[in-house]
XYZ file of C-alpha atoms in Angstrom:
598
model
C 54.104 45.047 87.883
C 54.657 46.696 84.502
C 52.920 45.374 81.402
C 50.634 43.040 83.453
C 47.477 42.063 81.549
C 44.546 40.147 83.068
C 44.195 37.304 80.615
C 42.055 35.106 82.817
C 38.549 35.321 84.114
C 37.421 34.074 87.520
C 37.171 30.495 86.168
C 40.783 30.601 84.899
C 39.537 30.378 81.326
C 41.477 32.356 78.769
C 39.955 35.824 78.447
C 40.811 36.660 74.860
C 39.250 40.090 75.103
C 42.126 41.206 77.348
C 44.992 39.763 75.353
C 48.010 42.030 75.204
C 48.743 42.362 71.513
C 51.928 44.378 71.990
C 54.069 43.404 68.980
C 51.939 40.296 68.574
C 53.090 38.857 71.877
C 50.905 37.398 74.589
C 51.452 36.908 78.330
C 49.657 35.432 81.288
C 49.591 31.637 81.496
C 53.345 31.534 81.021
C 55.306 33.858 83.255
C 58.520 34.482 85.171
C 59.702 36.127 88.406
C 62.729 36.185 90.666
C 63.244 35.578 94.380
C 63.926 39.244 95.263
C 63.451 39.668 99.028
C 62.248 36.017 99.120
C 58.678 37.208 98.569
C 58.064 36.648 94.889
C 55.703 34.068 93.456
C 52.582 33.571 91.400
C 51.012 36.566 93.165
C 54.065 38.805 92.740
C 55.392 38.228 89.267
C 58.137 40.873 89.236
C 61.765 40.727 88.238
C 64.147 43.162 89.941
C 67.199 44.897 88.508
C 70.113 42.632 87.608
C 73.861 43.319 87.256
C 75.991 42.643 84.224
C 77.977 39.390 84.594
C 76.465 38.640 87.986
C 74.559 35.311 87.978
C 70.860 35.442 88.794
C 67.981 32.963 88.849
C 64.490 33.252 87.402
C 61.460 31.091 88.030
C 59.875 29.973 84.768
C 56.263 28.857 85.277
C 53.267 27.445 83.432
C 50.028 28.414 85.158
C 47.100 26.055 84.261
C 43.972 27.490 82.674
C 40.625 26.092 81.593
C 41.576 25.141 78.081
C 42.876 21.679 77.052
C 46.428 20.610 76.482
C 47.578 18.083 73.930
C 47.633 14.613 75.379
C 51.311 14.364 74.691
C 53.253 16.859 76.829
C 53.573 20.255 75.218
C 56.919 22.027 75.183
C 57.675 25.711 75.449
C 60.888 27.464 74.455
C 61.904 30.442 76.655
C 64.783 32.903 76.644
C 65.703 36.478 77.567
C 65.002 39.167 75.022
C 65.876 42.865 74.845
C 62.601 44.530 74.027
C 64.304 47.655 72.679
C 66.414 45.937 70.056
C 64.632 42.533 69.839
C 67.984 40.875 70.426
C 67.914 37.393 71.976
C 70.148 37.541 75.066
C 70.346 33.904 76.106
C 70.153 30.402 74.752
C 66.668 29.005 74.286
C 65.660 26.572 76.992
C 62.750 24.112 77.020
C 59.950 23.800 79.569
C 57.832 20.648 79.302
C 54.334 21.237 80.645
C 51.251 19.198 81.391
C 47.824 20.121 82.633
C 49.134 21.009 86.092
C 51.178 23.919 87.401
C 54.765 23.548 86.199
C 57.824 25.587 87.105
C 61.572 25.444 86.826
C 64.472 27.652 87.942
C 66.814 28.948 85.336
C 70.235 30.562 85.991
C 71.431 33.385 83.775
C 74.582 35.486 83.438
C 74.313 38.334 80.951
C 77.487 40.076 79.777
C 76.004 43.320 78.487
C 73.811 46.121 79.786
C 70.144 46.330 78.820
C 67.309 48.544 79.972
C 64.203 46.600 78.962
C 64.457 42.824 79.191
C 61.673 40.244 79.349
C 61.403 36.492 79.313
C 59.882 35.463 76.025
C 58.033 32.181 75.490
C 57.793 30.487 72.116
C 54.693 28.266 72.068
C 53.341 25.891 69.445
C 49.549 26.317 69.631
C 46.355 26.743 67.765
C 43.566 29.110 68.637
C 39.793 29.099 68.501
C 37.565 31.846 69.746
C 35.398 29.368 71.577
C 37.968 27.007 73.049
C 40.975 29.291 73.392
C 44.530 28.050 72.978
C 45.663 24.467 72.719
C 49.389 23.772 73.231
C 51.513 21.259 71.327
C 55.075 20.034 71.313
C 57.467 22.356 69.475
C 58.006 19.943 66.627
C 54.352 20.178 65.655
C 54.913 23.724 64.349
C 56.955 24.830 61.402
C 56.176 28.520 61.088
C 54.987 31.555 62.969
C 51.375 32.598 63.053
C 50.387 35.649 61.080
C 48.766 37.133 64.172
C 48.298 36.180 67.817
C 44.641 35.270 67.208
C 45.002 33.480 63.910
C 42.424 30.663 64.132
C 42.531 26.994 63.229
C 46.226 26.916 62.529
C 48.927 25.201 64.568
C 51.797 27.665 64.499
C 54.296 29.391 66.735
C 52.875 32.051 68.990
C 54.936 34.290 71.352
C 54.235 35.291 74.934
C 56.124 37.606 77.280
C 56.680 37.634 80.989
C 54.523 40.073 82.894
C 57.442 42.181 84.113
C 60.387 43.778 82.317
C 63.686 44.442 84.041
C 67.049 46.085 83.467
C 70.534 44.618 83.580
C 72.821 47.409 84.725
C 76.540 47.965 85.357
C 77.601 47.156 88.892
C 79.464 50.376 89.734
C 81.214 53.422 88.446
C 84.952 53.859 88.456
C 86.611 57.254 88.254
C 90.322 57.988 88.365
C 91.771 61.477 88.629
C 95.197 63.064 88.298
C 97.168 64.376 91.250
C 96.636 67.937 90.076
C 94.566 69.775 87.499
C 94.302 73.341 86.241
C 91.231 75.468 86.872
C 88.691 75.427 84.016
C 90.946 73.244 81.933
C 89.957 69.732 80.934
C 90.725 67.398 83.813
C 92.514 64.300 82.676
C 90.448 61.583 84.261
C 88.880 58.259 83.330
C 85.290 57.287 84.026
C 84.142 53.697 83.570
C 81.024 51.679 84.221
C 82.202 48.316 85.525
C 80.434 44.989 85.639
C 80.353 42.466 88.459
C 83.860 41.273 87.512
C 85.300 44.831 87.441
C 85.475 44.875 83.665
C 84.012 47.638 81.553
C 80.369 47.079 80.729
C 79.558 46.429 77.115
C 76.528 48.181 75.640
C 76.385 50.749 78.412
C 75.963 53.706 76.082
C 74.425 56.771 77.680
C 75.195 60.491 77.807
C 76.302 62.581 80.756
C 72.794 64.040 80.885
C 71.916 60.996 82.974
C 74.965 61.301 85.248
C 75.609 63.497 88.253
C 79.145 64.374 89.372
C 79.201 65.994 92.785
C 82.116 68.149 93.926
C 83.278 68.013 97.532
C 85.736 70.594 98.902
C 88.147 69.506 101.619
C 88.427 72.970 103.164
C 85.071 74.200 104.541
C 86.288 77.811 104.356
C 86.552 77.685 100.577
C 83.990 78.142 97.844
C 82.572 75.189 95.935
C 81.712 75.632 92.275
C 79.860 73.422 89.832
C 81.740 71.004 87.654
C 81.167 71.575 83.948
C 81.156 68.380 81.946
C 79.904 66.648 78.853
C 80.668 63.094 77.836
C 79.138 59.946 76.395
C 79.643 56.406 77.549
C 80.644 54.034 74.791
C 80.654 50.418 75.890
C 81.188 51.437 79.489
C 83.978 53.999 78.958
C 83.268 57.723 79.007
C 84.396 59.618 75.937
C 84.945 62.982 77.641
C 84.366 66.069 75.527
C 85.059 68.391 78.418
C 85.201 68.161 82.188
C 86.295 71.332 83.946
C 86.296 72.833 87.422
C 86.502 76.652 87.387
C 87.922 77.169 90.905
C 91.041 76.119 92.766
C 90.881 73.771 95.691
C 91.354 70.305 97.071
C 88.336 68.455 95.757
C 87.037 64.993 95.235
C 84.372 63.879 92.818
C 81.470 61.505 93.372
C 79.850 60.064 90.270
C 76.344 58.673 90.400
C 73.173 58.386 88.380
C 70.703 61.250 88.377
C 67.549 60.392 90.231
C 64.776 59.904 87.716
C 67.245 59.226 84.910
C 68.730 55.999 86.215
C 69.535 53.223 83.787
C 67.159 50.815 85.543
C 64.223 53.213 85.823
C 61.968 50.508 84.459
C 62.314 48.757 87.833
C 61.447 51.728 90.030
C 58.215 50.006 91.214
C 59.778 46.712 92.253
C 63.433 47.340 93.190
C 64.754 49.550 95.971
C 67.186 52.350 95.116
C 70.216 50.598 96.572
C 69.788 47.706 94.156
C 68.460 49.694 91.240
C 71.002 52.501 90.970
C 74.522 51.894 89.703
C 76.822 52.069 92.719
C 78.397 55.524 92.970
C 82.119 56.075 93.285
C 84.223 58.815 94.897
C 87.750 59.770 94.025
C 90.604 60.659 96.298
C 91.079 64.367 96.851
C 93.157 66.073 94.210
C 94.261 69.674 93.844
C 92.998 72.068 91.221
C 95.488 74.877 90.633
C 95.226 78.240 88.901
C 95.923 78.031 85.208
C 98.109 81.132 85.237
C 98.739 84.470 86.898
C 97.739 87.726 85.286
C 99.864 90.765 86.167
C 98.017 94.038 85.746
C 97.897 97.684 86.839
C 101.670 98.010 86.430
C 103.034 101.418 87.457
C 106.594 102.481 88.203
C 106.961 105.724 90.138
C 109.791 107.726 91.560
C 109.517 108.724 95.176
C 106.369 110.762 95.873
C 105.424 110.450 92.163
C 108.144 112.952 91.371
C 110.778 112.830 88.658
C 113.659 111.633 90.839
C 114.551 109.319 93.695
C 117.489 109.844 96.042
C 119.792 106.853 96.411
C 119.196 105.500 99.889
C 119.801 102.500 102.106
C 116.603 103.503 103.861
C 113.611 102.361 101.811
C 111.551 105.187 103.256
C 113.153 106.923 100.287
C 112.651 104.641 97.291
C 111.163 104.194 93.883
C 108.128 101.953 93.653
C 106.827 99.233 91.382
C 103.088 98.840 91.916
C 101.104 96.023 90.355
C 98.367 93.484 90.954
C 98.839 89.724 90.692
C 95.649 87.779 89.922
C 95.241 83.999 89.976
C 93.231 83.050 86.888
C 91.589 79.959 85.457
C 91.878 78.898 81.823
C 88.899 81.102 80.912
C 90.735 84.068 82.440
C 88.344 84.371 85.370
C 89.681 85.041 88.866
C 89.938 82.020 91.153
C 88.627 83.390 94.447
C 89.865 80.430 96.489
C 93.442 81.503 95.855
C 93.730 83.244 99.212
C 95.455 82.746 102.548
C 92.503 80.851 104.036
C 92.398 78.412 101.160
C 94.998 77.651 98.543
C 97.350 80.550 97.879
C 101.047 79.723 97.837
C 104.292 81.626 98.166
C 105.338 83.165 94.878
C 108.867 83.581 93.584
C 109.193 86.833 91.643
C 111.947 87.784 89.218
C 112.280 91.289 87.740
C 114.850 92.147 85.084
C 116.237 95.642 84.624
C 118.877 97.682 82.821
C 120.709 100.898 83.713
C 122.120 103.807 81.741
C 125.380 103.549 83.721
C 127.426 100.839 85.365
C 126.252 102.185 88.717
C 129.792 102.533 90.093
C 130.076 102.690 93.900
C 126.887 100.639 94.267
C 126.889 96.932 94.986
C 123.333 95.758 95.638
C 119.784 96.590 94.659
C 117.414 96.637 97.621
C 113.728 95.922 98.173
C 111.761 95.335 101.350
C 111.941 91.627 100.527
C 115.468 91.135 99.249
C 119.019 92.269 98.644
C 120.356 91.294 95.216
C 123.625 91.902 93.469
C 123.209 94.900 91.171
C 124.209 92.766 88.182
C 121.444 90.230 88.823
C 117.647 90.494 88.540
C 115.543 91.500 91.510
C 114.461 88.195 93.043
C 112.322 87.634 96.111
C 109.485 85.556 97.502
C 106.036 87.034 98.090
C 104.246 85.430 101.022
C 100.983 83.598 100.349
C 99.213 85.700 102.972
C 99.255 88.649 100.575
C 96.436 87.081 98.540
C 92.778 87.924 99.105
C 90.083 86.493 96.815
C 92.637 85.592 94.199
C 94.472 88.926 94.161
C 97.675 90.287 95.669
C 98.669 93.939 95.435
C 102.415 94.439 95.313
C 103.990 97.754 96.284
C 107.662 97.030 95.779
C 110.108 99.607 97.134
C 113.365 99.791 95.168
C 116.706 101.440 95.944
C 120.401 100.687 96.283
C 123.029 100.294 98.990
C 124.164 103.910 98.977
C 127.592 104.549 100.477
C 127.647 107.906 102.274
C 131.259 108.481 101.356
C 131.145 107.479 97.648
C 129.415 109.666 95.111
C 127.337 107.992 92.376
C 126.576 109.524 89.013
C 122.863 109.890 88.220
C 121.323 107.044 86.226
C 118.036 105.768 84.833
C 116.935 102.311 85.928
C 114.557 100.617 83.467
C 112.464 97.779 84.850
C 112.007 95.458 81.885
C 110.021 92.295 82.646
C 108.445 90.471 85.558
C 108.140 86.698 85.831
C 106.626 84.791 88.717
C 106.059 81.177 89.740
C 104.293 79.798 92.778
C 105.148 76.621 94.672
C 102.864 74.603 92.385
C 104.594 75.908 89.257
C 101.793 78.215 88.237
C 103.385 80.951 86.143
C 102.761 84.507 85.084
C 104.709 87.185 83.240
C 104.384 90.638 81.769
C 106.402 93.486 80.319
C 107.074 96.525 82.529
C 109.353 98.809 80.483
C 109.138 101.778 82.864
C 111.872 103.916 84.462
C 113.186 105.196 87.777
C 115.622 108.145 87.994
C 118.184 107.862 90.785
C 120.387 110.724 92.030
C 122.944 111.036 94.805
C 122.002 113.810 97.273
C 123.387 115.725 100.208
C 122.848 118.832 102.348
C 125.230 121.751 102.236
C 125.728 124.465 104.901
C 128.489 126.546 106.556
C 129.716 127.537 109.981
C 128.608 131.048 110.820
C 129.411 133.877 113.210
C 127.221 136.849 113.918
C 126.867 139.939 116.102
C 123.096 139.551 116.018
C 121.092 138.033 118.826
C 119.912 135.243 116.510
C 121.677 133.354 113.753
C 120.036 132.195 110.534
C 121.485 128.917 109.258
C 120.803 128.177 105.590
C 120.610 124.514 104.469
C 120.862 123.765 100.729
C 119.678 120.429 99.277
C 122.001 119.351 96.496
C 122.407 116.530 94.004
C 125.432 115.380 92.054
C 124.919 115.837 88.321
C 127.899 113.755 87.233
C 130.266 116.717 87.232
C 129.528 118.834 90.251
C 127.138 119.438 93.086
C 124.141 121.540 92.152
C 121.043 122.708 93.958
C 118.207 120.208 93.577
C 115.352 122.495 92.637
C 112.958 119.543 92.631
C 113.502 119.128 96.350
C 110.486 121.255 97.233
C 108.943 119.466 100.162
C 110.208 118.149 103.454
C 109.026 114.695 102.379
C 112.221 114.482 100.333
C 114.221 114.994 103.521
C 114.969 117.888 105.846
C 116.692 118.833 109.061
C 113.943 117.488 111.234
C 115.591 117.709 114.619
C 118.647 119.180 116.292
C 120.218 118.594 119.638
C 122.873 120.665 121.355
C 124.675 120.890 124.637
C 124.208 124.681 124.892
C 121.451 126.874 126.145
C 119.808 127.938 122.874
C 116.371 128.057 121.282
C 116.044 126.550 117.816
C 113.296 127.248 115.301
C 113.041 124.978 112.244
C 111.331 126.000 109.042
C 109.683 122.777 107.871
C 107.011 124.197 105.599
C 108.589 126.532 103.072
C 111.214 124.195 101.687
C 112.273 124.963 98.148
C 115.668 123.353 97.703
C 116.644 125.199 100.896
C 115.739 125.211 104.572
C 116.372 127.892 107.188
C 117.040 127.340 110.881
C 116.993 130.156 113.445
C 119.234 129.758 116.525
C 118.863 132.096 119.515
C 121.037 131.817 122.653
C 119.214 131.921 125.935
C 122.094 133.868 127.506
C 123.572 137.347 127.137
C 127.109 136.080 127.385
C 129.210 137.155 124.412
C 131.078 135.798 122.648
C 129.053 132.608 122.862
C 129.798 129.442 120.901
C 127.219 126.837 119.873
C 127.845 123.503 118.199
C 124.638 122.510 116.442
C 124.091 118.805 115.714
C 121.786 118.217 112.732
C 119.528 115.192 112.346
C 118.962 114.344 108.673
C 117.911 111.255 106.727
C 120.760 109.070 105.578
C 120.129 109.748 101.870
C 121.236 113.380 102.436
C 124.430 112.546 104.342
C 127.655 112.740 102.451
C 130.904 112.403 104.338
C 133.992 110.308 104.143
C 133.498 109.250 107.754
C 130.265 107.263 107.880
C 126.490 107.188 108.126
C 124.518 109.750 110.166
C 123.698 109.064 113.780
C 121.338 111.454 115.589
C 122.410 110.213 119.003
C 126.171 110.103 118.574
C 127.845 113.403 119.518
C 130.729 112.594 117.206
C 130.301 114.977 114.306
C 131.940 112.457 112.003
C 128.657 110.540 111.987
C 126.280 113.415 111.322
C 126.526 117.030 110.205
C 127.422 119.691 112.746
C 127.595 123.467 112.473
C 129.631 125.848 114.635
C 127.928 129.125 115.427
C 129.687 132.057 117.092
C 127.680 134.842 118.664
C 130.338 137.581 118.934
C 128.385 140.485 120.399
C 129.412 144.243 120.185
C 132.968 145.478 121.139
C 133.428 148.190 123.844
C 136.130 150.063 121.757
C 133.814 152.441 119.875
C 133.430 150.328 116.720
C 130.679 148.209 115.419
C 130.921 145.405 112.983
C 129.036 142.558 111.380
C 130.625 139.538 109.857
C 130.577 135.813 109.263
C 133.074 133.097 109.666
C 132.326 130.610 106.931
C 133.732 127.157 106.707
C 133.494 125.097 103.567
C 135.687 122.137 102.734
C 137.906 122.954 105.740
C 138.651 126.505 104.438
C 137.675 129.399 106.695
C 136.444 132.578 105.031
C 135.895 135.662 107.145
C 133.654 138.361 105.816
C 133.020 141.322 107.997
C 131.099 144.417 107.015
C 131.611 147.149 109.598
C 131.278 150.865 110.163
C 134.332 151.870 112.242
C 134.953 155.239 113.889
C 138.608 156.221 114.048
C 140.337 159.561 114.932
C 142.600 160.707 112.140
C 145.300 162.509 113.994
C 146.598 164.238 110.866
C 143.488 165.965 109.750
C 141.342 165.308 112.761
C 138.569 163.722 110.741
C 136.704 160.419 110.948
C 136.920 157.756 108.232
C 134.304 155.128 107.464
C 136.080 151.929 106.604
C 134.679 148.917 104.660
C 136.661 146.074 105.981
């Protein structure tokens, strides 16, 4: 019971020494209470929290005391008053009293919100220290007393009910959009509604008294705090900002903060369910990244070198490396943008230009797509690539090389990257970095030898736009080599796979003494080094139209007293024989020997 003053002694005489002089108002012999929990009465003079525009009843009572009452029935005016503003909230009603206990029930419906309301009684009375108060009909007074204890003057004196109470909104209402952007103002509406679902007039508080709880639909995802500031003006929130920094499927529950509730004045006589404004929860809505940042952009030729062989096989390719980061409006990473939570497939578009028209090429290739060479690189990056808001892209780039059509060297400039996910979150950046593409091949010749082993020389070449030249940058087997051979003859093959400097040597030794002995050597090479008008290389097909082959002839030494060394070279279907030999021959004319260089 707040504000209760003991105005009566044990004989029910007015105890003037304990008069409550708050603002000149008295209470005690006139009082009010409600029927909350059906337990209120003269011994429990409390009034519980009420709701705007919801009817409620109050008991208005005169409680007899030991002082006299005018022989003609006295009248008392009573009404509801906001103690904070002194506004009168209801019409003034009349209670006619006599010398016995008198009560009446009064119905009220208040259309605004108030935090500190009391029933006020307007009484026509005089006062004497010895006799106390004597009550009169209202018409016997014409003016207010100068003080509550002004003596020997019949004037209006004011008394309050023992208890104050609040009249609160019935419930909160909050509406949200279907989607929002992380850490950007969420377009929503918050209202405090009355009993009739209309906004509540005079409900004017700040968000400091309000709690908005965030609930995340996916238990695997992080929950962050909602940042907000707003003020209610006549039941409608004027939102200055309301932002959620993460992505997710969330709903919001709005309620009063415990200890800061609008009806705190009733905390001793009203349970929480009736005292607090009814909370409200929204439907789940999705918060999306504000944008994508694209960083750590690097374009590299194969093996970080200065060239890339044209190749259908993306094991030989240029690379675009970058990081895609889902960001909120404050440019912080949204960690929930991952495969366990809310990442989405992303459509990526990369524009490029070339220094040539790229004749004899049709399509640009990546591990995700095949696009016409005249169109941008376009592909979809799967959502599972994202971890804690980031995806690292290592894009392999090359072209549909035709093994029978030479391509002039060219520079490919990657210009810009643009991306959009399934929720239309966008990102873009400038690349402006180059890849250098060349057309390559291996070159070798058929050989013949009188030695026990043959050394086959492989040259790695590139086309410079005019002719084939040795590719001096081809200095490691990672750029491609003869990595395997298979034959149908009894020979031992030794591959040099370490000291490659634009060339590679292979040693072939027959496992037989038979001479002459012919070997057809089948070479296994990567497709980007195969140039032939017949087709792509095949390491398992014995048809030498599908992979390079070399004929090797082990001739041995003749039994006719001459020794020679030579090679049988084949290039572009032209056979060149070169033989260096020391030959003994009897000159019958002068009976001498000649050494011939043949």
